[in-house]
Every structure is written in structure tokens, then in C-alpha cells.
Short mmCIF file of C-alpha atoms (C1' of nucleotides) in Angstrom, two decimals:
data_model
loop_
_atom_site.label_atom_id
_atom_site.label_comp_id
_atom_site.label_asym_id
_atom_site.label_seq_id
_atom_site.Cartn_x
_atom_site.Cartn_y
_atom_site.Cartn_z
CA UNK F 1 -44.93 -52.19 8.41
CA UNK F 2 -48.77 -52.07 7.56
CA UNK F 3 -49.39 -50.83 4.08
CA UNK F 4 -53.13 -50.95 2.47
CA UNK F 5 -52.85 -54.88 1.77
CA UNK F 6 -51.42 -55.64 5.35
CA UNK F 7 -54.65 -52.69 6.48
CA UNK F 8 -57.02 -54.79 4.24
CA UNK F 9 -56.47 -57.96 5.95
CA UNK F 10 -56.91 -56.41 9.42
CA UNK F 11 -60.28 -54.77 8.42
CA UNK F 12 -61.47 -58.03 7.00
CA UNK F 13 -60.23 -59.65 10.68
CA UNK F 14 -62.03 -57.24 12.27
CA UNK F 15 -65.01 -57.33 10.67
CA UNK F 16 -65.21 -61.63 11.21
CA UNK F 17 -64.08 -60.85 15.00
CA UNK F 18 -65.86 -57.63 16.28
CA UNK F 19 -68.37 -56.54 14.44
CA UNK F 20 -71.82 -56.98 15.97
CA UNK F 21 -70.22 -56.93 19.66
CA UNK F 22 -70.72 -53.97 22.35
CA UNK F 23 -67.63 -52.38 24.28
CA UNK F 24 -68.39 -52.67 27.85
CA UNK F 25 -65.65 -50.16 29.04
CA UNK F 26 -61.85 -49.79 27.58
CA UNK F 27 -58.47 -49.75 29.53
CA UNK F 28 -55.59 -47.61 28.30
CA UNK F 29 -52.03 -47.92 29.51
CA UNK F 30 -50.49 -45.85 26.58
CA UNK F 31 -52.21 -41.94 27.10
CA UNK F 32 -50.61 -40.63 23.48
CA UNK F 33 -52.14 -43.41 21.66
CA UNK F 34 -55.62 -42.04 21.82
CA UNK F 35 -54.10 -38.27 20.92
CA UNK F 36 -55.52 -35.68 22.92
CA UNK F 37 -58.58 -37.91 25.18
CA UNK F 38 -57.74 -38.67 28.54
CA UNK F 39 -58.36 -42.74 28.88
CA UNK F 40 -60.89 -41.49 31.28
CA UNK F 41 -62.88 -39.57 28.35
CA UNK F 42 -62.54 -42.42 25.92
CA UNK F 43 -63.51 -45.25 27.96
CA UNK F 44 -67.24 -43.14 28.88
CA UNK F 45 -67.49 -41.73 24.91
CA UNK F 46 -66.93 -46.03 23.83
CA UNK F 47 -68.40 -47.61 26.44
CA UNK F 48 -71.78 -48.72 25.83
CA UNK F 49 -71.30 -48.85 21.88
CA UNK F 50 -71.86 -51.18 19.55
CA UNK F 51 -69.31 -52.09 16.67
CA UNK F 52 -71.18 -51.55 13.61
CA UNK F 53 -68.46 -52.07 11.01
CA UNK F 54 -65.03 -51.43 10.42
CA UNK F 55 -64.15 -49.46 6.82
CA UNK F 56 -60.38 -48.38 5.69
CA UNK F 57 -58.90 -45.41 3.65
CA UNK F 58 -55.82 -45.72 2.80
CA UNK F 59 -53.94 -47.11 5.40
CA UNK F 60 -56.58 -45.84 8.28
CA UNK F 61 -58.83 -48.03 9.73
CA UNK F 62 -62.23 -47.15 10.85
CA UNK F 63 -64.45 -48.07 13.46
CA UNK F 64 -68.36 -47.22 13.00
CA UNK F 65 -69.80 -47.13 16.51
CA UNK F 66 -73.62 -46.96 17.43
CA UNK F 67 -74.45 -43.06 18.51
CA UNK F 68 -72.44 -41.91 15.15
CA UNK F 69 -68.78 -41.53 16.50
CA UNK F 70 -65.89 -43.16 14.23
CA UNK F 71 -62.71 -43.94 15.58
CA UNK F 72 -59.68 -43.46 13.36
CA UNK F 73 -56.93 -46.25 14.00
CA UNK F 74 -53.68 -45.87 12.29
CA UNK F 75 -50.95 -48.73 13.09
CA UNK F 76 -48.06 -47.37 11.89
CA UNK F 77 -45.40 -49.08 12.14
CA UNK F 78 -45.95 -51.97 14.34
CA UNK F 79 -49.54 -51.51 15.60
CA UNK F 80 -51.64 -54.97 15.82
CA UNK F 81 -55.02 -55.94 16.99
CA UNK F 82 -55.92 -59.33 18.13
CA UNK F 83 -58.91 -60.88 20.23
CA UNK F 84 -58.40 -62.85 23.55
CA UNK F 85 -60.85 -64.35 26.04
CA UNK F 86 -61.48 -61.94 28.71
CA UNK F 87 -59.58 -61.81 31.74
CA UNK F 88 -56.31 -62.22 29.84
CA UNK F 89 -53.21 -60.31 30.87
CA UNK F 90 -52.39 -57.84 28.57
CA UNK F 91 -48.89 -57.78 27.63
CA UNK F 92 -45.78 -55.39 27.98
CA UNK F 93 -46.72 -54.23 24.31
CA UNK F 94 -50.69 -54.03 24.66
CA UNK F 95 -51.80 -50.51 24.72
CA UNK F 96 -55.36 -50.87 24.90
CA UNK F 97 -58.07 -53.16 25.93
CA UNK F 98 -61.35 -52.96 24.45
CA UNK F 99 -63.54 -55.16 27.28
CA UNK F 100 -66.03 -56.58 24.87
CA UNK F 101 -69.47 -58.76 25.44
CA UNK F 102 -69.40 -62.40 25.27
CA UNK F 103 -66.30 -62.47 26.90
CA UNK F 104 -63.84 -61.48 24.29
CA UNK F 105 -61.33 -58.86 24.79
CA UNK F 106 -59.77 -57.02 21.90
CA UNK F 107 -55.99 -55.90 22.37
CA UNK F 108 -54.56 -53.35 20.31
CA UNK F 109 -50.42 -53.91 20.63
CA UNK F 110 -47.79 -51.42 19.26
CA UNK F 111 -44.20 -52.43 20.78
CA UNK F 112 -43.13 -48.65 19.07
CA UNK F 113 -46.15 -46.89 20.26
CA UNK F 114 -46.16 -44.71 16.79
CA UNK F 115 -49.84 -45.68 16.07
CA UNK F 116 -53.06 -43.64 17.28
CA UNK F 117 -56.62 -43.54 17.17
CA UNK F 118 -58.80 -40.80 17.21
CA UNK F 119 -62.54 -40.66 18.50
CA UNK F 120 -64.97 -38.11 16.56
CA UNK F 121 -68.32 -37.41 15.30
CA UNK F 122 -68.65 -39.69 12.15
CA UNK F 123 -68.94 -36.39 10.03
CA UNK F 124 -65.89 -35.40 11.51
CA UNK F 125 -63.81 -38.17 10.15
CA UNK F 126 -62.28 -37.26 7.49
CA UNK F 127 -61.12 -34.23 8.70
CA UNK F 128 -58.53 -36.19 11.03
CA UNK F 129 -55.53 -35.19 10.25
CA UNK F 130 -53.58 -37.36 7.40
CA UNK F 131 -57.25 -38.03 6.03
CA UNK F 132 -58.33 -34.40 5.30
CA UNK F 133 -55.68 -34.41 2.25
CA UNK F 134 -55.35 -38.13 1.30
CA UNK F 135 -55.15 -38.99 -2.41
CA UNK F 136 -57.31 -41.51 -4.44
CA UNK F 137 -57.02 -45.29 -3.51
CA UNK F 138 -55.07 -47.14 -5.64
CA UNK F 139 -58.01 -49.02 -7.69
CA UNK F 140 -59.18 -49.22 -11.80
CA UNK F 141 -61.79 -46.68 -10.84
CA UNK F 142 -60.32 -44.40 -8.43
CA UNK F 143 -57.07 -43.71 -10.00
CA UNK F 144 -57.02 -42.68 -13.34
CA UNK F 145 -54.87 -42.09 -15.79
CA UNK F 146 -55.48 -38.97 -15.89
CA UNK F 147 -55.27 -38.01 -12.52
CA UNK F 148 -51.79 -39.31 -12.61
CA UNK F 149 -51.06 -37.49 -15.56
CA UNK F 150 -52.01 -34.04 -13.76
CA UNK F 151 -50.69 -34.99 -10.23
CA UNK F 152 -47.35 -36.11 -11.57
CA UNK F 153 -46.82 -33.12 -13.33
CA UNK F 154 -47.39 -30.69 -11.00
CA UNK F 155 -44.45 -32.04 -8.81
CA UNK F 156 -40.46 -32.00 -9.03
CA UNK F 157 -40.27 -34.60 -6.41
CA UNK F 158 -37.91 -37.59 -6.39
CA UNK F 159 -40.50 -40.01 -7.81
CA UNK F 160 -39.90 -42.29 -4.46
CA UNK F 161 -40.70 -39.84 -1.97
CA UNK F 162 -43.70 -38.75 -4.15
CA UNK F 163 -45.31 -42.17 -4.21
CA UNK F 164 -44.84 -41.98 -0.11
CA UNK F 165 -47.03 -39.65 0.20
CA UNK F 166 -50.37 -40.33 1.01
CA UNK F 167 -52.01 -36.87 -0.44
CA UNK F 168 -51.02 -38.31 -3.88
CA UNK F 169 -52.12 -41.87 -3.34
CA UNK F 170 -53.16 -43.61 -0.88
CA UNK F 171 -51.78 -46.96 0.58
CA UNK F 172 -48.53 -47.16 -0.42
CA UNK F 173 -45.39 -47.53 1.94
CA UNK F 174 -41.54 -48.34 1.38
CA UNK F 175 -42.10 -51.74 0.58
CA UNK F 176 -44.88 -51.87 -2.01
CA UNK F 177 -43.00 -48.02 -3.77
CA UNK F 178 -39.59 -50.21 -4.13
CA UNK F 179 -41.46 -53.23 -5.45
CA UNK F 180 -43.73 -51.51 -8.11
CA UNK F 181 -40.82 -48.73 -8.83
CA UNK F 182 -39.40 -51.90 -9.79
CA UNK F 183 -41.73 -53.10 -11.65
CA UNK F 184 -41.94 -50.25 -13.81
CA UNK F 185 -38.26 -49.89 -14.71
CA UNK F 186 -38.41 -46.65 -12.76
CA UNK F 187 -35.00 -45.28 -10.62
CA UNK F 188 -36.39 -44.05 -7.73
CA UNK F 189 -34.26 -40.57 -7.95
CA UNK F 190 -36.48 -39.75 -11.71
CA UNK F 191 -38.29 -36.55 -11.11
CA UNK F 192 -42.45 -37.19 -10.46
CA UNK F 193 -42.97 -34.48 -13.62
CA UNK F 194 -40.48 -36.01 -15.98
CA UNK F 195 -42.54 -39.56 -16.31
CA UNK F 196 -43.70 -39.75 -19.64
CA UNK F 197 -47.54 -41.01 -20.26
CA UNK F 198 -46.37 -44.73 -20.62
CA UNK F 199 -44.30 -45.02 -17.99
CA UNK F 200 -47.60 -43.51 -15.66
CA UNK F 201 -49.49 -46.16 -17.33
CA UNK F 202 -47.30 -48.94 -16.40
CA UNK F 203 -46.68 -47.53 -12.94
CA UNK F 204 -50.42 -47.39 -12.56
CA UNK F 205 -50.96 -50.61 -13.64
CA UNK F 206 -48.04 -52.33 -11.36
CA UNK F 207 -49.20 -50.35 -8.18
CA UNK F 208 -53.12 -51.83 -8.95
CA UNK F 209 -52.13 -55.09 -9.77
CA UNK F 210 -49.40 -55.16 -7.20
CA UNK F 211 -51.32 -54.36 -3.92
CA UNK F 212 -54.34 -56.55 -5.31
CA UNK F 213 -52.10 -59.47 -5.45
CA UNK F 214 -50.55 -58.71 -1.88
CA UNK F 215 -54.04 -58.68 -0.08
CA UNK F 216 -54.95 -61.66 -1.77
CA UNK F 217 -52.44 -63.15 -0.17
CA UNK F 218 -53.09 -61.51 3.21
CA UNK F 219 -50.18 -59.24 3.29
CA UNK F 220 -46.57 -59.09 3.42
CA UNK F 221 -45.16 -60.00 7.26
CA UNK F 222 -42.18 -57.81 8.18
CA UNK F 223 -40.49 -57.83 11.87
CA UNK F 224 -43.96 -58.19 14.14
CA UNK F 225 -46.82 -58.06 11.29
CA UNK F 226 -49.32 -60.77 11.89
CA UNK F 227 -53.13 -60.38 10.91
CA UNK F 228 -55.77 -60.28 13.43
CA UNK F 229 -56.51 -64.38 13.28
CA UNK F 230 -52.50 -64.40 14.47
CA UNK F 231 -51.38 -65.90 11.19
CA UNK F 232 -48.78 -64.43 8.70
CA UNK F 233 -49.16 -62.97 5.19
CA UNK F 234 -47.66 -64.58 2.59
CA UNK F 235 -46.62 -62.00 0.18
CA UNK F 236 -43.39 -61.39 1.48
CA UNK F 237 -42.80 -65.08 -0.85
CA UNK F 238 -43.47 -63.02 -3.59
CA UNK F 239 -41.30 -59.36 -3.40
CA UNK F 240 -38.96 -59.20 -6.36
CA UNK F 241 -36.48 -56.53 -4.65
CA UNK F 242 -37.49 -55.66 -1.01
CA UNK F 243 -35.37 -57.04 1.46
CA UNK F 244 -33.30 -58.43 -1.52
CA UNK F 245 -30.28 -55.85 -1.73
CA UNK F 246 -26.95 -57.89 -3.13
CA UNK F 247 -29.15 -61.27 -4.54
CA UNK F 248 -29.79 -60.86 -7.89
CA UNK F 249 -32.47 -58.90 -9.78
CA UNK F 250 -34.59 -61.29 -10.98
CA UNK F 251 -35.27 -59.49 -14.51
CA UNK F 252 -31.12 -59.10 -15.30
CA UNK F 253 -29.30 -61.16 -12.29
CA UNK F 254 -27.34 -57.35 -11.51
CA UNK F 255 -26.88 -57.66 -7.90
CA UNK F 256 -30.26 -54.99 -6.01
CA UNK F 257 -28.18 -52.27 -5.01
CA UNK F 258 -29.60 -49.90 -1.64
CA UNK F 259 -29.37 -46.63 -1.13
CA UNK F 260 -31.06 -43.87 1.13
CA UNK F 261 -33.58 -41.67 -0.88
CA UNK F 262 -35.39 -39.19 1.74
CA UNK F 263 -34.10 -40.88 5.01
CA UNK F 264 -35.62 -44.14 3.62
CA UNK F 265 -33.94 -47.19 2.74
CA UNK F 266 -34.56 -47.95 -0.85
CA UNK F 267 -33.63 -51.24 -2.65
CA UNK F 268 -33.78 -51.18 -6.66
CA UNK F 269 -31.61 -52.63 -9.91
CA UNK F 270 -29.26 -49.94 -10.79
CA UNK F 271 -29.04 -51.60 -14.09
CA UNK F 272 -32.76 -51.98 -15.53
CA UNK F 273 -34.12 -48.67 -13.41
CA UNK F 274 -32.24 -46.25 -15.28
CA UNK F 275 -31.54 -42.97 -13.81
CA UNK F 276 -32.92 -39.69 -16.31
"C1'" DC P 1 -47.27 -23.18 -1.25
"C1'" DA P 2 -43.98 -26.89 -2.00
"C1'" DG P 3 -40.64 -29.36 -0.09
"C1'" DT P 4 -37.59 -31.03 3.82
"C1'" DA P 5 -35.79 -32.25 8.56
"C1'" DC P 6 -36.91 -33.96 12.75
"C1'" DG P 7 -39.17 -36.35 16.65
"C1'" DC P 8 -41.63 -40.06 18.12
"C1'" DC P 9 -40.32 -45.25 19.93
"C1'" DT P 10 -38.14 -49.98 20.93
"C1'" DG P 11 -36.12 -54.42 19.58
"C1'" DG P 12 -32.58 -56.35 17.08
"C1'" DT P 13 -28.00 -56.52 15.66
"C1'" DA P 14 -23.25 -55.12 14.45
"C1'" DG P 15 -19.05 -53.98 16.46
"C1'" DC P 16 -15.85 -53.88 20.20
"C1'" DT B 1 -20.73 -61.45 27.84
"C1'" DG B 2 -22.13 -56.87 28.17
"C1'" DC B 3 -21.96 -52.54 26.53
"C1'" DT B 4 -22.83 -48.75 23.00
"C1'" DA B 5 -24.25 -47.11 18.52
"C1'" DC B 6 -27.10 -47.45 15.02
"C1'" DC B 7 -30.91 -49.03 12.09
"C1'" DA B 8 -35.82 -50.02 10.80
"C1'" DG B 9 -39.57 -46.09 9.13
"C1'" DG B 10 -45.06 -43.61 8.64
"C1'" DC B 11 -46.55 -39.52 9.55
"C1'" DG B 12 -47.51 -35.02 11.95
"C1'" DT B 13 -45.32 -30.86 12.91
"C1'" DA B 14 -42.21 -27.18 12.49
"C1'" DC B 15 -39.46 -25.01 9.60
"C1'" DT B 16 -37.26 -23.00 5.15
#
DNA sequence: CAGTACGCCTGGTAGC
DNA sequence: TGCTACCAGGCGTACT
């Protein structure tokens, strides 16, 4: 499942592959993946348009057209784009064609259909929904200490659940909140405003470090994940307790122990993360 | 307002 | 083998 590191490493595929080319018209076989545009609509707002660059928040990617629209791509769960010489057939699980110049043709695939994009006015884009509240990314300069300090405490929340969502910070997903939970020597049932200032510190400082490391090495790949070149990420080499549940934990050989914390699976040590 | 349950989806797999 | 049941889960929406 795309978090910010397996996002990242799209972006930067994107960026090498599309940027600088013009959509010459679009093809959509999916309606609800472009939200509430008919195909018909999108294909005569994009067609035309030039790619100017591709930025991410979070976990949303976005396209910078010529003319000032932005389209806001979220993959969820499974979404993936790739490039292909035009004419290709697109597959069972390829929602969209983007018919590009110089005969390339960018697929977007999404065998679960749970990703969309959105097309809007660039000054409109944050105000998609899921961006209009999102939290700080998870950087040195953007998320303080502080800022933890204040959002933590406002909140009762199972710490795990808290770290999900995005209005708090932005990026993380069930892998990367089991690994750095981890990390920390944090159970993920601890309430968000019963942290103490050193355990935010070393949370903060796992969660930087953590999803650094992962887009350095171009993501973790889980069930259909590949980047937009069609090669893995690595990272999944490096998790220390996703996927992991029985082996042991790698800090005090306990068997990883899983258990379901807000309808999410949730691997962890239920000897070092210690339960309040 | 804060927090929670559910629906969206399909491929893979466990169990019979 | 072929069938059913269930699991994976991010996020928007509806609800308490």
C-alpha cells in the first residue's frame, strides 16, 4: 500500500517520465476514479495540456498542468502508474489512459479501484477533500517538537489510530505506524495524550528517520507495489516487525504478536512496547 | 467537535 | 478441484 516513501518514488518517476510532454486526449474505463467528471469532461478539460511538474503532499500526488488546473491523484491502496508505447492494450486493471506526445502512453492501474483523481483550478487544490485538513509532513522542519507536543495532547486516541490519520501527520500508513511504533518502544493501544515529551521526541525522530530511509531505498513493495520504472522497492529488506508476526523481535527475540487495533491489523513486541 | 463504523473493491488463500 | 468465506486496508462519509 503506497505510503509517502512508496508516493515519493512515484513523483520522482513521474517527473523523469512525463514531465515536459502534452496530453493529446485521455480514455477512462473506470467513471468513479475521476470522482464526479464524466470521462467526457475530463478528457476536453486535459486534453491539450502540458505536464508541467508533478509535486506530493502527503500521500497525494499532484499534477501541474499548463492553463493552471492541478489534478489530485491518490493511489490508495493499489493504484500504479506506468508508461507504455502508444497503441498498447490497456489491461483488465488499467483505468485510465493518458494518450501522450511522442508516442508514449501513461496508464494509471488500480486492480481495487479505491484510488481517485480530482481535476481543479490550481488554487483550488488544497481544498480537495483529505488535503483541506492534512497535518505537517513528516520532516526536521515541518514537524516540530512542539507541534507534537500540542497535537498529542489534545487527543485520547489509541496512539495507532492517531498516527493514521493524515490531519495529524501526513504520510504515514499501517506499515511505516507499526514499524516506527516499534521503534519507539510504544504499544500501539497507549493513549496519544499520555506520551510523555521523550517518548514524542523519539517517536519524532523514528518517523523522520524512518520514512527518509524507506524512500531512499525506493519504497517498501507489498502485494502489487512497483514504482513507475516497473522495478521494486527495497525497503521491505529492512522492516523490523511488519509482516513479521510469530519470528522474533529483533530487539528481545519475543515472538511479534498481531492484533486488530481500529479494524487494522497491527504487528508489535508485546514484551518491549509496554502497554500504560 | 471528537471519535467510530462502514462502504468501497478484488485477488489471494484457508478451509472444506 | 471447485466452492465459499474471509482477509488485506486508506480514506470519505454518515453517524453517535
Amino acid at each position: 500500500m503506497p505510503e509517502l516513501p512508496e508516493v515519493e518514488t512515484v513523483r520522482r518517476g513521474l517527473t523523469r517520465l512525463v514531465v515536459g510532454r502534452t496530453i493529446k486526449s485521455t480514455e477512462v474505463r473506470w467513471d468513479k476514479t475521476i470522482g464526479d467528471m464524466t470521462p467526457t469532461v475530463f478528457n476536453e478539460e486535459l486534453s491539450g495540456r502540458q505536464i508541467i511538474g508533478v509535486d506530493r503532499r502527503g500521500k497525494y500526488l499532484l499534477f501541474r498542468f499548463s492553463g493552471g488546473l492541478t489534478m489530485v491523484s491518490h493511489l490508495r491502496m493499489e493504484g500504479a502508474y506506468y508508461t507504455v508505447p502508444a497503441g498498447t492494450e490497456p489491461g483488465k486493471h488499467d483505468l485510465v489512459t493518458f494518450h501522450l506526445d511522442q508516442d508514449i502512453d501513461l496508464f494509471y492501474r488500480d486492480t481495487r479501484k479505491f484510488g481517485r483523481m480530482n481535476v481543479v483550478l490550481n488554487e483550488q487544490a488544497m481544498q480537495v477533500a483529505g488535503l483541506a485538513k492534512i497535518g505537517p509532513e513528516p520532516t526536521e522542519d515541518d514537524l516540530t517538537l512542539a507541534y507534537m507536543e500540542t497535537e498529542f495532547g489534545k487527543s485520547r486516541m489509541h496512539v495507532k489510530p492517531f498516527l493514521l490519520d493524515q490531519s495529524h501527520i501526513a504520510g504515514l500508513g499501517n506499515i511505516y505506524v507499526d514499524e516506527t511504533l516499534w521503534q519507539s518502544k510504544i504499544h500501539p493501544l497507549t493513549a496519544a495524550n499520555t506520551l510523555t515529551t521523550s517518548e514524542l521526541s523519539e517517536l519524532r525522530s523514528n518517523i523522520i528517520t524512518e520514512l527518509a530511509r524507506a524512500t531512499e531505498h525506493h519504497g517498501t513493495t507489498v502485494h502489487s507495489f512497483t514504482t513507475a520504472f516497473g522495478e521494486a522497492g527495497q525497503f521491505q529488506n529492512e522492516l523490523q516487525v511488519y509482516g513479521r508476526v510469530g519470528e522474533p523481535c529483533l530487539r528481545c527475540g519475543t515472538p511479534l504478536e498481531k492484533m486488530k487495533v481500529a479494524q487494522r491489523g497491527t504487528t508489535y513486541c508485546p514484551v518491549c512496547q509496554i502497554e500504560k
